[in-house]
PDB file of C-alpha atoms in Angstrom:
ATOM      1  CA  UNK A  15     -23.514  55.777  -0.455  1.00  0.00           C
ATOM      2  CA  UNK A  16     -22.559  59.121   1.066  1.00  0.00           C
ATOM      3  CA  UNK A  17     -24.284  58.176   4.308  1.00  0.00           C
ATOM      4  CA  UNK A  18     -22.340  54.888   4.402  1.00  0.00           C
ATOM      5  CA  UNK A  19     -19.010  56.681   3.921  1.00  0.00           C
ATOM      6  CA  UNK A  20     -19.890  59.235   6.579  1.00  0.00           C
ATOM      7  CA  UNK A  21     -20.765  56.467   9.045  1.00  0.00           C
ATOM      8  CA  UNK A  22     -17.498  54.683   8.329  1.00  0.00           C
ATOM      9  CA  UNK A  23     -15.525  57.896   8.837  1.00  0.00           C
ATOM     10  CA  UNK A  24     -17.426  58.655  12.042  1.00  0.00           C
ATOM     11  CA  UNK A  25     -16.625  55.192  13.414  1.00  0.00           C
ATOM     12  CA  UNK A  26     -12.971  55.632  12.442  1.00  0.00           C
ATOM     13  CA  UNK A  27     -12.862  58.995  14.211  1.00  0.00           C
ATOM     14  CA  UNK A  28     -14.594  57.525  17.275  1.00  0.00           C
ATOM     15  CA  UNK A  29     -11.996  54.750  17.443  1.00  0.00           C
ATOM     16  CA  UNK A  30      -9.164  57.260  17.192  1.00  0.00           C
ATOM     17  CA  UNK A  31     -10.720  59.547  19.787  1.00  0.00           C
ATOM     18  CA  UNK A  32     -11.338  56.734  22.257  1.00  0.00           C
ATOM     19  CA  UNK A  33      -7.728  55.599  21.745  1.00  0.00           C
ATOM     20  CA  UNK A  34      -6.567  59.164  22.353  1.00  0.00           C
ATOM     21  CA  UNK A  35      -8.659  59.344  25.528  1.00  0.00           C
ATOM     22  CA  UNK A  36      -6.535  56.549  26.982  1.00  0.00           C
ATOM     23  CA  UNK A  37      -3.252  58.257  26.094  1.00  0.00           C
ATOM     24  CA  UNK A  38      -2.451  56.324  22.928  1.00  0.00           C
ATOM     25  CA  UNK A  39      -2.864  57.766  19.475  1.00  0.00           C
ATOM     26  CA  UNK A  40      -1.765  57.191  15.944  1.00  0.00           C
ATOM     27  CA  UNK A  41      -2.748  60.703  14.956  1.00  0.00           C
ATOM     28  CA  UNK A  42       0.591  62.270  15.895  1.00  0.00           C
ATOM     29  CA  UNK A  43       1.045  65.968  16.591  1.00  0.00           C
ATOM     30  CA  UNK A  44       3.264  68.695  15.159  1.00  0.00           C
ATOM     31  CA  UNK A  45       6.301  67.503  17.154  1.00  0.00           C
ATOM     32  CA  UNK A  46       5.638  63.769  16.881  1.00  0.00           C
ATOM     33  CA  UNK A  47       5.805  61.854  13.596  1.00  0.00           C
ATOM     34  CA  UNK A  48       2.911  59.643  12.527  1.00  0.00           C
ATOM     35  CA  UNK A  49       2.784  56.433  14.551  1.00  0.00           C
ATOM     36  CA  UNK A  50       3.545  54.213  11.554  1.00  0.00           C
ATOM     37  CA  UNK A  51       6.868  56.022  11.016  1.00  0.00           C
ATOM     38  CA  UNK A  52       8.204  54.597  14.293  1.00  0.00           C
ATOM     39  CA  UNK A  53       9.597  51.153  15.003  1.00  0.00           C
ATOM     40  CA  UNK A  54       7.283  48.272  15.893  1.00  0.00           C
ATOM     41  CA  UNK A  55       6.541  48.138  19.600  1.00  0.00           C
ATOM     42  CA  UNK A  56       6.728  51.921  20.055  1.00  0.00           C
ATOM     43  CA  UNK A  57       3.677  53.515  21.609  1.00  0.00           C
ATOM     44  CA  UNK A  58       3.330  57.265  21.061  1.00  0.00           C
ATOM     45  CA  UNK A  59       1.384  59.259  23.636  1.00  0.00           C
ATOM     46  CA  UNK A  60      -0.772  62.405  23.380  1.00  0.00           C
ATOM     47  CA  UNK A  61       0.996  65.769  23.263  1.00  0.00           C
ATOM     48  CA  UNK A  62       1.197  68.013  26.335  1.00  0.00           C
ATOM     49  CA  UNK A  63       2.915  71.146  25.038  1.00  0.00           C
ATOM     50  CA  UNK A  64       5.442  73.044  27.176  1.00  0.00           C
ATOM     51  CA  UNK A  65       6.142  70.123  29.505  1.00  0.00           C
ATOM     52  CA  UNK A  66       9.434  68.222  29.595  1.00  0.00           C
ATOM     53  CA  UNK A  67       9.278  65.265  27.197  1.00  0.00           C
ATOM     54  CA  UNK A  68      10.007  61.799  28.628  1.00  0.00           C
ATOM     55  CA  UNK A  69      10.569  58.529  26.764  1.00  0.00           C
ATOM     56  CA  UNK A  70      10.349  55.270  28.747  1.00  0.00           C
ATOM     57  CA  UNK A  71      12.255  52.081  27.833  1.00  0.00           C
ATOM     58  CA  UNK A  72      11.615  48.839  29.689  1.00  0.00           C
ATOM     59  CA  UNK A  73      10.891  45.352  28.399  1.00  0.00           C
ATOM     60  CA  UNK A  74       8.502  44.749  31.308  1.00  0.00           C
ATOM     61  CA  UNK A  75       5.166  46.311  30.395  1.00  0.00           C
ATOM     62  CA  UNK A  76       4.025  46.585  34.017  1.00  0.00           C
ATOM     63  CA  UNK A  77       7.112  48.610  34.979  1.00  0.00           C
ATOM     64  CA  UNK A  78       6.873  50.854  31.907  1.00  0.00           C
ATOM     65  CA  UNK A  79       3.166  51.524  32.457  1.00  0.00           C
ATOM     66  CA  UNK A  80       3.750  52.232  36.173  1.00  0.00           C
ATOM     67  CA  UNK A  81       6.442  54.780  35.288  1.00  0.00           C
ATOM     68  CA  UNK A  82       4.095  56.380  32.780  1.00  0.00           C
ATOM     69  CA  UNK A  83       1.227  56.562  35.291  1.00  0.00           C
ATOM     70  CA  UNK A  84       3.501  58.141  37.879  1.00  0.00           C
ATOM     71  CA  UNK A  85       4.992  60.764  35.543  1.00  0.00           C
ATOM     72  CA  UNK A  86       2.248  61.701  33.081  1.00  0.00           C
ATOM     73  CA  UNK A  87       0.596  64.214  35.418  1.00  0.00           C
ATOM     74  CA  UNK A  88       3.627  66.499  35.402  1.00  0.00           C
ATOM     75  CA  UNK A  89       5.461  65.564  32.208  1.00  0.00           C
ATOM     76  CA  UNK A  90       4.759  64.732  28.589  1.00  0.00           C
ATOM     77  CA  UNK A  91       5.393  60.989  28.273  1.00  0.00           C
ATOM     78  CA  UNK A  92       6.036  60.807  24.529  1.00  0.00           C
ATOM     79  CA  UNK A  93       6.388  57.047  24.208  1.00  0.00           C
ATOM     80  CA  UNK A  94       7.176  53.636  25.628  1.00  0.00           C
ATOM     81  CA  UNK A  95       9.535  51.151  23.984  1.00  0.00           C
ATOM     82  CA  UNK A  96      10.472  47.608  24.923  1.00  0.00           C
ATOM     83  CA  UNK A  97      13.935  47.109  23.429  1.00  0.00           C
ATOM     84  CA  UNK A  98      17.153  49.033  22.903  1.00  0.00           C
ATOM     85  CA  UNK A  99      16.971  49.349  19.117  1.00  0.00           C
ATOM     86  CA  UNK A 100      13.455  50.773  19.231  1.00  0.00           C
ATOM     87  CA  UNK A 101      14.641  53.132  21.953  1.00  0.00           C
ATOM     88  CA  UNK A 102      17.364  54.665  19.792  1.00  0.00           C
ATOM     89  CA  UNK A 103      14.986  55.021  16.829  1.00  0.00           C
ATOM     90  CA  UNK A 104      12.201  56.521  18.950  1.00  0.00           C
ATOM     91  CA  UNK A 105      14.567  58.962  20.690  1.00  0.00           C
ATOM     92  CA  UNK A 106      15.815  60.255  17.335  1.00  0.00           C
ATOM     93  CA  UNK A 107      12.234  60.897  16.189  1.00  0.00           C
ATOM     94  CA  UNK A 108      10.564  62.001  19.436  1.00  0.00           C
ATOM     95  CA  UNK A 109      13.404  64.192  20.801  1.00  0.00           C
ATOM     96  CA  UNK A 110      12.845  63.589  24.543  1.00  0.00           C
ATOM     97  CA  UNK A 111      14.391  65.771  27.231  1.00  0.00           C
ATOM     98  CA  UNK A 112      14.780  62.730  29.490  1.00  0.00           C
ATOM     99  CA  UNK A 113      14.873  58.988  28.871  1.00  0.00           C
ATOM    100  CA  UNK A 114      14.100  56.390  31.529  1.00  0.00           C
ATOM    101  CA  UNK A 115      16.023  53.236  30.611  1.00  0.00           C
ATOM    102  CA  UNK A 116      16.231  49.682  31.895  1.00  0.00           C
ATOM    103  CA  UNK A 117      19.723  48.240  31.455  1.00  0.00           C
ATOM    104  CA  UNK A 118      18.732  44.642  30.642  1.00  0.00           C
ATOM    105  CA  UNK A 119      16.673  44.931  27.449  1.00  0.00           C
ATOM    106  CA  UNK A 120      16.515  42.767  24.332  1.00  0.00           C
ATOM    107  CA  UNK A 121      18.194  43.555  20.978  1.00  0.00           C
ATOM    108  CA  UNK A 122      20.447  46.274  22.451  1.00  0.00           C
ATOM    109  CA  UNK A 123      21.180  46.729  26.140  1.00  0.00           C
ATOM    110  CA  UNK A 124      20.281  49.969  27.884  1.00  0.00           C
ATOM    111  CA  UNK A 125      23.884  51.134  28.354  1.00  0.00           C
ATOM    112  CA  UNK A 126      24.693  50.853  24.640  1.00  0.00           C
ATOM    113  CA  UNK A 127      21.336  52.380  23.660  1.00  0.00           C
ATOM    114  CA  UNK A 128      21.873  55.254  26.098  1.00  0.00           C
ATOM    115  CA  UNK A 129      25.333  55.919  24.702  1.00  0.00           C
ATOM    116  CA  UNK A 130      23.901  56.076  21.169  1.00  0.00           C
ATOM    117  CA  UNK A 131      21.178  58.457  22.342  1.00  0.00           C
ATOM    118  CA  UNK A 132      23.775  60.757  23.926  1.00  0.00           C
ATOM    119  CA  UNK A 133      25.622  60.806  20.583  1.00  0.00           C
ATOM    120  CA  UNK A 134      22.374  61.761  18.789  1.00  0.00           C
ATOM    121  CA  UNK A 135      20.950  64.049  21.483  1.00  0.00           C
ATOM    122  CA  UNK A 136      23.750  65.322  23.719  1.00  0.00           C
ATOM    123  CA  UNK A 137      21.374  67.396  25.882  1.00  0.00           C
ATOM    124  CA  UNK A 138      19.036  64.469  26.603  1.00  0.00           C
ATOM    125  CA  UNK A 139      19.191  63.238  30.195  1.00  0.00           C
ATOM    126  CA  UNK A 140      19.400  59.497  30.905  1.00  0.00           C
ATOM    127  CA  UNK A 141      17.961  57.942  34.062  1.00  0.00           C
ATOM    128  CA  UNK A 142      18.591  54.218  34.463  1.00  0.00           C
ATOM    129  CA  UNK A 143      15.983  52.224  36.396  1.00  0.00           C
ATOM    130  CA  UNK A 144      17.242  48.687  36.990  1.00  0.00           C
ATOM    131  CA  UNK A 145      17.541  45.804  39.433  1.00  0.00           C
ATOM    132  CA  UNK A 146      21.349  45.848  39.234  1.00  0.00           C
ATOM    133  CA  UNK A 147      23.143  47.529  42.147  1.00  0.00           C
ATOM    134  CA  UNK A 148      26.675  46.534  41.094  1.00  0.00           C
ATOM    135  CA  UNK A 149      28.890  49.600  41.779  1.00  0.00           C
ATOM    136  CA  UNK A 150      30.950  48.957  38.634  1.00  0.00           C
ATOM    137  CA  UNK A 151      27.785  49.013  36.528  1.00  0.00           C
ATOM    138  CA  UNK A 152      26.559  52.201  38.217  1.00  0.00           C
ATOM    139  CA  UNK A 153      29.909  53.872  37.505  1.00  0.00           C
ATOM    140  CA  UNK A 154      29.857  52.615  33.899  1.00  0.00           C
ATOM    141  CA  UNK A 155      26.375  54.084  33.390  1.00  0.00           C
ATOM    142  CA  UNK A 156      27.613  57.509  34.543  1.00  0.00           C
ATOM    143  CA  UNK A 157      30.729  57.246  32.358  1.00  0.00           C
ATOM    144  CA  UNK A 158      28.418  56.672  29.393  1.00  0.00           C
ATOM    145  CA  UNK A 159      26.315  59.745  30.095  1.00  0.00           C
ATOM    146  CA  UNK A 160      23.798  58.847  32.803  1.00  0.00           C
ATOM    147  CA  UNK A 161      22.359  61.598  34.951  1.00  0.00           C
ATOM    148  CA  UNK A 162      20.483  59.254  37.270  1.00  0.00           C
ATOM    149  CA  UNK A 163      20.516  55.657  38.471  1.00  0.00           C
ATOM    150  CA  UNK A 164      17.688  54.062  40.452  1.00  0.00           C
ATOM    151  CA  UNK A 165      16.926  50.579  41.650  1.00  0.00           C
ATOM    152  CA  UNK A 166      13.542  49.106  40.771  1.00  0.00           C
ATOM    153  CA  UNK A 167      13.097  48.382  44.465  1.00  0.00           C
ATOM    154  CA  UNK A 168      12.901  52.117  45.256  1.00  0.00           C
ATOM    155  CA  UNK A 169       9.697  53.920  46.174  1.00  0.00           C
ATOM    156  CA  UNK A 170       7.694  55.602  43.430  1.00  0.00           C
ATOM    157  CA  UNK A 171       8.399  58.962  45.067  1.00  0.00           C
ATOM    158  CA  UNK A 172      12.121  58.380  44.509  1.00  0.00           C
ATOM    159  CA  UNK A 173      11.570  58.089  40.745  1.00  0.00           C
ATOM    160  CA  UNK A 174       9.585  61.338  40.765  1.00  0.00           C
ATOM    161  CA  UNK A 175      12.369  63.044  42.743  1.00  0.00           C
ATOM    162  CA  UNK A 176      15.050  61.671  40.418  1.00  0.00           C
ATOM    163  CA  UNK A 177      13.271  62.964  37.313  1.00  0.00           C
ATOM    164  CA  UNK A 178      12.772  66.400  38.870  1.00  0.00           C
ATOM    165  CA  UNK A 179      16.416  66.607  40.052  1.00  0.00           C
ATOM    166  CA  UNK A 180      17.874  65.419  36.752  1.00  0.00           C
ATOM    167  CA  UNK A 181      15.746  67.830  34.716  1.00  0.00           C
ATOM    168  CA  UNK A 182      17.043  70.646  36.933  1.00  0.00           C
ATOM    169  CA  UNK A 183      20.622  69.715  36.005  1.00  0.00           C
ATOM    170  CA  UNK A 184      21.590  67.585  39.005  1.00  0.00           C
ATOM    171  CA  UNK A 185      22.578  63.936  39.197  1.00  0.00           C
ATOM    172  CA  UNK A 186      20.654  61.372  41.206  1.00  0.00           C
ATOM    173  CA  UNK A 187      21.615  57.980  42.650  1.00  0.00           C
ATOM    174  CA  UNK A 188      19.108  55.725  44.386  1.00  0.00           C
ATOM    175  CA  UNK A 189      19.140  55.999  48.193  1.00  0.00           C
ATOM    176  CA  UNK A 190      19.890  52.278  48.552  1.00  0.00           C
ATOM    177  CA  UNK A 191      23.080  52.674  46.511  1.00  0.00           C
ATOM    178  CA  UNK A 192      24.102  55.870  48.323  1.00  0.00           C
ATOM    179  CA  UNK A 193      23.649  54.170  51.732  1.00  0.00           C
ATOM    180  CA  UNK A 194      25.811  51.166  50.891  1.00  0.00           C
ATOM    181  CA  UNK A 195      29.561  51.392  51.344  1.00  0.00           C
ATOM    182  CA  UNK A 196      30.596  51.389  47.693  1.00  0.00           C
ATOM    183  CA  UNK A 197      34.152  52.663  47.746  1.00  0.00           C
ATOM    184  CA  UNK A 198      34.594  51.510  44.140  1.00  0.00           C
ATOM    185  CA  UNK A 199      31.632  53.629  43.077  1.00  0.00           C
ATOM    186  CA  UNK A 200      32.782  56.697  45.030  1.00  0.00           C
ATOM    187  CA  UNK A 201      36.248  56.480  43.475  1.00  0.00           C
ATOM    188  CA  UNK A 202      34.888  56.197  39.940  1.00  0.00           C
ATOM    189  CA  UNK A 203      32.322  58.999  40.236  1.00  0.00           C
TER     190      UNK A 203
END
C-alpha cells in the first residue's frame, strides 16, 4: 500500500513539475496565491523574484502568448487573463507592476478594468495593446490612467520598448499614432 501511495505522489509531483517547466503551475509561490484562489481562465506563471511583475489581458490566446514569450526573458509574467473581470480579480491578487491590456475584452472592457485596477493599485502601470487607433479612445485611455498605448500592428520590439519606458516612469504611444496628424489627441494629452 505504501508503495502505491508513493507512486501516486511521485506521478502527481512529476505532473506538477512538467507543468512548471512550461511556465504554468498551480503550486503558487510566496507572493502568488494558490491557483484555485483565482478566477477561472487565469493562468499563473512561475515566480522570477526581483523582476518587474507583468500581468497580460487579451481575449486572443495567440496575442497573449506572444506577449508572454516576448517579455518573459526580462520580466516576471505573473499571469494571463482573457476577460476584464478576471483581470481586475487577478490584479488584486497578483499585484503586478505593469498590466498589458486589450481594450475590447468580454465581460468588462479594458478601459473600465484598467480604471478599476488603478483604483486598487495606484502605482500599477497600464499599457493598452489594441487595434483601435481612434484619437479620442487613445486620449480616454490616458485620462483613465494609461501609461502606454500601442497598436497590435506594431513590431514586437515596440512592445518591449514600451514596457521598458513605462516601467522607467515615462509614457509611450505607438509610433503609428505619433506619426499621424491627430490634433484631437495632441490637444487632449
